[in-house]
XYZ file of C-alpha atoms in Angstrom:
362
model
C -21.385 -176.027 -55.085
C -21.473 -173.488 -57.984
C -19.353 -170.458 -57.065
C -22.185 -167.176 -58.163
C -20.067 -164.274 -57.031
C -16.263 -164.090 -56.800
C -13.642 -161.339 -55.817
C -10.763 -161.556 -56.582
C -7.848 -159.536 -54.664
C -9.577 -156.005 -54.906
C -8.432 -152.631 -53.797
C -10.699 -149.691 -53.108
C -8.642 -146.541 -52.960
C -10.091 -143.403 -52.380
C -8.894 -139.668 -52.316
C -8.730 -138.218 -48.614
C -9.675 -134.477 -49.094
C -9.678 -133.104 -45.998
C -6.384 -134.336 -44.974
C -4.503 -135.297 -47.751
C -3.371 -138.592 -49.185
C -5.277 -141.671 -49.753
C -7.702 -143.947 -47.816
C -7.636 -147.803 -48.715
C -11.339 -148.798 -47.393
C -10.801 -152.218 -48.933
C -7.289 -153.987 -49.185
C -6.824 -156.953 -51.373
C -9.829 -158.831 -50.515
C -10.545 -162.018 -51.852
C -13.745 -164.185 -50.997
C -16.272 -166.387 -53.136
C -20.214 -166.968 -52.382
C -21.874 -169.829 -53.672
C -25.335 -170.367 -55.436
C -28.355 -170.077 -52.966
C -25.499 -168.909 -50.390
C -26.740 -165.762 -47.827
C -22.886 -164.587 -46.749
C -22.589 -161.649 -44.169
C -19.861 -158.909 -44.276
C -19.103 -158.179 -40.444
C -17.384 -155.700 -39.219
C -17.282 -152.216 -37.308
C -17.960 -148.577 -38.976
C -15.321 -148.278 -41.440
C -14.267 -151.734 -41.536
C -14.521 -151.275 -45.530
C -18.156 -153.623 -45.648
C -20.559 -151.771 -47.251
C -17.810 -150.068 -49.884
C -16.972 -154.113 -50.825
C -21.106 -154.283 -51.332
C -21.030 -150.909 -53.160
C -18.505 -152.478 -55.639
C -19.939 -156.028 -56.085
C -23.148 -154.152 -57.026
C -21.183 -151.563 -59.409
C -22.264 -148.460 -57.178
C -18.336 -148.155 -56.602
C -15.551 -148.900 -59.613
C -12.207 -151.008 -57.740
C -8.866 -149.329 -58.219
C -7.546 -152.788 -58.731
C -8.532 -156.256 -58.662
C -11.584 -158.589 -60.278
C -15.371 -158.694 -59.618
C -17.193 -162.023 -61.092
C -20.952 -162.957 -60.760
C -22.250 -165.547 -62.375
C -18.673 -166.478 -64.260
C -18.726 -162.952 -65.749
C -16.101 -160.180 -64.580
C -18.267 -156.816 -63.995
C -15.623 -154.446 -63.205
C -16.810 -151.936 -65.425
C -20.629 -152.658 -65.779
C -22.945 -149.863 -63.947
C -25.552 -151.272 -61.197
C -28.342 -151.504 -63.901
C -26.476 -153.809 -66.290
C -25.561 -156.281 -63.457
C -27.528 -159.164 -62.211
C -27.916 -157.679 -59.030
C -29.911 -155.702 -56.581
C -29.622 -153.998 -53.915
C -31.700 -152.830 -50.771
C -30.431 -150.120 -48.970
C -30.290 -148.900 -45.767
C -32.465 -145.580 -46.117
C -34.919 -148.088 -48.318
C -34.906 -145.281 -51.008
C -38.664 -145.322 -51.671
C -40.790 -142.972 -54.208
C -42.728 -140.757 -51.729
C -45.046 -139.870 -54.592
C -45.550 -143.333 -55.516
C -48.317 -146.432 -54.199
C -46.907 -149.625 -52.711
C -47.752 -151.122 -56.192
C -45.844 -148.533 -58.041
C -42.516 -148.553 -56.102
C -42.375 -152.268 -56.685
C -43.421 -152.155 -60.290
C -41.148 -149.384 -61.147
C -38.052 -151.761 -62.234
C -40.744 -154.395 -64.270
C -41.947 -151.037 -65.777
C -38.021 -150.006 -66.723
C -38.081 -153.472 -68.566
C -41.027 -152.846 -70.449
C -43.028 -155.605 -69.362
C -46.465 -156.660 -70.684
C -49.243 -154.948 -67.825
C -50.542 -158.072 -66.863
C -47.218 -160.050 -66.247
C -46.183 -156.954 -63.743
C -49.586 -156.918 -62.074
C -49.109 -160.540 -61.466
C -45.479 -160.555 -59.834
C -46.153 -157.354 -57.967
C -48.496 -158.928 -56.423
C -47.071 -162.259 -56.139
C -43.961 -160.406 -54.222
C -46.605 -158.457 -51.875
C -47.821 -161.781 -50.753
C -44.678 -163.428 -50.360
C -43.041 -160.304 -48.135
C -46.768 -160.205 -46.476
C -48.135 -156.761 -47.486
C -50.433 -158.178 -49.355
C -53.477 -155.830 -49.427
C -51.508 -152.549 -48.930
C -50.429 -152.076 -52.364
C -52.685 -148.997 -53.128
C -51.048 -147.004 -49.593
C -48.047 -144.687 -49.808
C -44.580 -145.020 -47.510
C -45.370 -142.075 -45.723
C -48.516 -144.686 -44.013
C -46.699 -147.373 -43.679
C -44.654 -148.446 -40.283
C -40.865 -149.023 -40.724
C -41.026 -152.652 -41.023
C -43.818 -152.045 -43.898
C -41.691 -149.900 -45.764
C -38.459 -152.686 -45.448
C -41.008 -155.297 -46.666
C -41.574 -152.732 -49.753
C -38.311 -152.255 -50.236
C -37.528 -155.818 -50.217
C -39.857 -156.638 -52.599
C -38.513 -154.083 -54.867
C -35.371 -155.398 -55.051
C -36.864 -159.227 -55.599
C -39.562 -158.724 -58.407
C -36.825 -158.351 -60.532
C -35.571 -161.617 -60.248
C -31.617 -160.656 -59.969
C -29.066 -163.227 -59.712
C -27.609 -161.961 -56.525
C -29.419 -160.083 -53.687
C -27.585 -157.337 -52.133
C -28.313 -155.797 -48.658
C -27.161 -153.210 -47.099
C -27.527 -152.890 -43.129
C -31.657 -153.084 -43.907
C -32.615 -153.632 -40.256
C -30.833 -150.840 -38.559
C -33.770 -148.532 -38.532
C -36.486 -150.431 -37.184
C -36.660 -151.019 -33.188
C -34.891 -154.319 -31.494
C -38.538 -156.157 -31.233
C -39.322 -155.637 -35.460
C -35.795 -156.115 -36.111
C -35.809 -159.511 -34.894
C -39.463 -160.249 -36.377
C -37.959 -159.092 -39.688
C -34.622 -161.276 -39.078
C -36.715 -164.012 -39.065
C -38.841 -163.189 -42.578
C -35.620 -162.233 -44.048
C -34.411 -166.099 -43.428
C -37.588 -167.253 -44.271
C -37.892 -165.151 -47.867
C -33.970 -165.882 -48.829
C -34.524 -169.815 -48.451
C -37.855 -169.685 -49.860
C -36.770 -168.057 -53.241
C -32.756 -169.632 -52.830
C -31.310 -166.415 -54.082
C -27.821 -165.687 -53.530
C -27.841 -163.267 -50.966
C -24.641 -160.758 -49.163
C -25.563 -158.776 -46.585
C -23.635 -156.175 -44.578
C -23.995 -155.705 -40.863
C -22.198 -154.303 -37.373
C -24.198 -156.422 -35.386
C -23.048 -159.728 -34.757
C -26.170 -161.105 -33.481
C -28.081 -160.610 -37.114
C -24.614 -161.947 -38.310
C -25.432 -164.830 -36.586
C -28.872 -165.262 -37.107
C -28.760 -164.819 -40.814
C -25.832 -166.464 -42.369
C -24.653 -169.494 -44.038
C -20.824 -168.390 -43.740
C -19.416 -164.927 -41.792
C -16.888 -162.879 -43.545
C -15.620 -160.627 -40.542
C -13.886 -157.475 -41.684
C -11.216 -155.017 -40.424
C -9.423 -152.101 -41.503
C -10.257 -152.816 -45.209
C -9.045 -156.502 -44.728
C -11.029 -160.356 -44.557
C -9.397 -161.258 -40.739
C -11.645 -164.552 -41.374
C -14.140 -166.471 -42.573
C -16.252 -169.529 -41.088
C -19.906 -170.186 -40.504
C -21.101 -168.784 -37.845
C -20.684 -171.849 -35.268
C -16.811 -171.828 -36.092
C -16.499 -168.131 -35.844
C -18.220 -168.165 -32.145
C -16.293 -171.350 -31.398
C -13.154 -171.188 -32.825
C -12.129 -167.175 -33.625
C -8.735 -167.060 -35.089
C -7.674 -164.001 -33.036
C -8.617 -161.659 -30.156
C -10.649 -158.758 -32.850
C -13.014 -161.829 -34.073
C -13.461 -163.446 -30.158
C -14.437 -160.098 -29.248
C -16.534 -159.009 -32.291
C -18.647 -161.724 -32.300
C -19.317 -162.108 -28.499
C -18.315 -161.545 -25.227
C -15.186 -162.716 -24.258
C -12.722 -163.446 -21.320
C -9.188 -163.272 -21.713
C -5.756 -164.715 -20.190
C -2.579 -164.700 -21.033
C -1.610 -168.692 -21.135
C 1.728 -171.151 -22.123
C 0.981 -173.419 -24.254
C 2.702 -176.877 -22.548
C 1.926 -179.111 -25.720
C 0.478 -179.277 -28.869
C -1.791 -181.920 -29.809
C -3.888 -183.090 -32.651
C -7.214 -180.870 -33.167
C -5.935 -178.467 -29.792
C -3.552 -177.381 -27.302
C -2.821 -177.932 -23.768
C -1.713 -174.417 -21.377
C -1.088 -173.483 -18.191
C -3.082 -171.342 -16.348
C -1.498 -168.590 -14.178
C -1.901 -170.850 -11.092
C 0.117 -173.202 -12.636
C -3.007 -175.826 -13.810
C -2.830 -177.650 -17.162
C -5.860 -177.711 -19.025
C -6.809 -178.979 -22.761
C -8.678 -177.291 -25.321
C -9.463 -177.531 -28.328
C -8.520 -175.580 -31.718
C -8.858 -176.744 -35.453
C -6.012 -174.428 -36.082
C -2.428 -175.823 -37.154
C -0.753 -172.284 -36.395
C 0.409 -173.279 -32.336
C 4.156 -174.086 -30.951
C 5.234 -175.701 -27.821
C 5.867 -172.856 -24.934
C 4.059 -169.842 -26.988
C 2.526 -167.693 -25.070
C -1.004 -167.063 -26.229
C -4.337 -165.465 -25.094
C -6.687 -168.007 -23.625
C -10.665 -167.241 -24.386
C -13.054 -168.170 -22.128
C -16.749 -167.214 -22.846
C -18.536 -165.720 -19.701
C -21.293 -168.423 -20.545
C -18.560 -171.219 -20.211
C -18.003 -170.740 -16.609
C -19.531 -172.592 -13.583
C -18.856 -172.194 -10.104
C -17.852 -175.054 -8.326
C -16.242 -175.949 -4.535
C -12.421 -175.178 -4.096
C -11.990 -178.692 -4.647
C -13.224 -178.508 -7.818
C -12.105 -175.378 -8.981
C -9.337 -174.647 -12.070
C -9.323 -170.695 -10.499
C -10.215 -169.285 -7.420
C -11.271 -165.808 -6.763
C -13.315 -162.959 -5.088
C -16.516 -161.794 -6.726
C -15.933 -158.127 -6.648
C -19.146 -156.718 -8.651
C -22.273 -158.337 -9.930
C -25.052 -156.908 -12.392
C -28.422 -158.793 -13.008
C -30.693 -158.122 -15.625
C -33.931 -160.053 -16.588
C -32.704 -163.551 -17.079
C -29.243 -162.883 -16.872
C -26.822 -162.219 -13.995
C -23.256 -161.529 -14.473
C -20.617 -161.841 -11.487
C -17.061 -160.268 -12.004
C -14.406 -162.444 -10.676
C -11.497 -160.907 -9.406
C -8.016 -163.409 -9.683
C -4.394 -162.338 -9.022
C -4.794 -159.122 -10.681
C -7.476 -160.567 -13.649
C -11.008 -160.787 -14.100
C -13.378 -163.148 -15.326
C -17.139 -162.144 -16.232
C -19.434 -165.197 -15.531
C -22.756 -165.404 -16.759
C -25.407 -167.508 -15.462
C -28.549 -167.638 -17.244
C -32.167 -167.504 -15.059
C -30.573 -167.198 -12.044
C -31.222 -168.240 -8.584
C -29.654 -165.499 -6.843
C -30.180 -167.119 -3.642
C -27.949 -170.136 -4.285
C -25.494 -168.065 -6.349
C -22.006 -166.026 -4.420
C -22.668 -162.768 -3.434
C -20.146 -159.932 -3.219
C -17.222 -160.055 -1.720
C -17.404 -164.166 -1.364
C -14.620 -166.046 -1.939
C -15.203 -168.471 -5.154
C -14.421 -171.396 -7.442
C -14.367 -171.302 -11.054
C -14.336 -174.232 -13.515
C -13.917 -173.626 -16.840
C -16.019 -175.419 -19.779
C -13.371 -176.892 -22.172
C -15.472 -177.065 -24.774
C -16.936 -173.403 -24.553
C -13.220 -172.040 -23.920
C -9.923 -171.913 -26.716
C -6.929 -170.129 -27.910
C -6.602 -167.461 -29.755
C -4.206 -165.133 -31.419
C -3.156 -161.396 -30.170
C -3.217 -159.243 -33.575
């Protein structure tokens, strides 16, 4: 695979003004993206995501480091001399201007021939499925409308590398997943090189070829998004990109491709990890997602406990376990509450080896 955008250990530093000193928002990062690629930046507010977009698409200058596309370093090139494009959050469109006219405004920049703009703004309209609407204004168009136009904005150009920043966090839950969808759809279609920046791990998800999850101005890891859920290298990803049970563990022995512990109770069990970072008696946080839980009879059981609180919503219900001072969350999707514990029952627990692993406490 042809490596399309590359950075190279850079530093973002900027000047804190109200208190003094500096801020480093992003700290020696170093990731590549590959032709045709969509990669998400993940992380919470001020994780130092959208400032790493901002500089890829020369909105920001680095205080140190490297910035390739296409085999090219850009460090010093301003957003309208790269390849790129970007859609923003607040969509940024004319008021004054049509549909047409927002999305012909960067053909027009270029001096195109008339008829060779008519013909890809229109082309774009279709594919982003606002075809028909290019004579309205944004102020009469819905929210999802005006992230279509703003889309297709940043696509009749043709750049090199798509860049997006946190475009669905204004529309409702319902259009934001319609729009998750198209977004998919429009980035295979076309196979543009895409990086997106998100805080919500379920568009992460949804979207992405490969997950670049993002803390205090540092990469904590990278993986497609399978791997990340699966096999999180420490407690910030496990809990970033799900929900998560934890418990402190021993690991007994290390084995090839995972680890066997011992539970509090004194129970070996074996799970698996890809990760060659593990020694013999370490002790180490065991996750167990709430959806890899089953109860089962005492007999059965790896833990036992009291369920001590249980919330059901829709097609979900949730029991919290309560075992020698810990608690589990258990999850059991389209319940039958009638066959399931209620409170204050004493329970088994069986944990799902392959939905459960180790992790590290950073």
């Amino acid at each position: 695979m042809r490596v399309h955008v590359e950075l190279k250990d850079v530093y973002k530093i900027f000047e804190d003004r109200t208190r003094g000193g500096k801020v480093k928002a992003v700290d020696g990062v170093s990731f590549e993206v590959y032709e045709g690629e969509l990669v998400t930046l993940l992380g919470p507010s001020g994780c130092g995501k959208t400032t790493t977009l901002r500089l890829i698409g020369g909105f920001e200058i680095p205080t140190s480091g490297d910035i390739f596309i296409d085999g090219s370093k850009v460090n010093d090139l301003p957003p309208n001399k790269r390849p790129t494009s970007m859609v923003f959050q607040s969509y940024a469109l004319f008021p004054h201007m049509t549909v047409f006219e927002n999305v012909a405004y960067g053909l027009r920049i270029k001096k195109l021939p008339t008829s060779e703009i008519k013909k890809k703004v229109l082309d774009i309209l279709n594919l982003v499925g606002l075809k028909g609407l290019e004579k309205r204004y944004p102020g009469k168009l819905s929210g999802g409308q005006q992230q279509r136009v703003a889309l297709a904005r940043a696509l009749v150009v043709e750049p090199k590398v798509l860049l997006l920043d946190e475009p669905l966090s204004n529309l409702d839950a319902k259009l934001r997943e319609q729009m998750r969808v198209e977004l998919k759809r429009i980035q295979r279609e076309l196979k543009i090189t895409s990086i997106y920046v998100t805080h919500d791990q379920l568009e992460a998800m949804t979207l992405s070829d490969r997950i670049i999850v993002m803390n205090n101005g540092k990469i904590v890891q990278i993986a497609d998004p399978e791997k990340l859920y699966r096999f999180p290298q420490n407690r910030f990803v496990a809990n970033f990109v799900g929900r998560a049970n934890f418990m402190k563990v021993r690991i007994v022995r290390v084995k090839e491709g995972g680890v066997i512990v011992k539970l509090p109770n004194g129970k070996e069990i074996s799970v698996d990890n890809p990760y060659d970072i593990w020694e013999e008696d370490e002790e180490v946080d065991l996750l167990i997602r709430p959806e890899g839980i089953e109860f089962v009879s005492m007999n059965s059981a790896d833990l036992v406990g009291d369920v001590v609180n249980v919330i059901y919503t829709r097609n979900l219900a949730t029991f919290e376990i309560k075992l020698n001072g810990q608690k589990l969350n258990v999850d059991v999707m389209n319940p039958d509450m009638g066959k399931l514990p209620s409170m204050g029952e004493k329970v088994g627990v069986k944990i799902d080896r392959k939905s459960s692993t180790v992790v590290k406490d950073i």
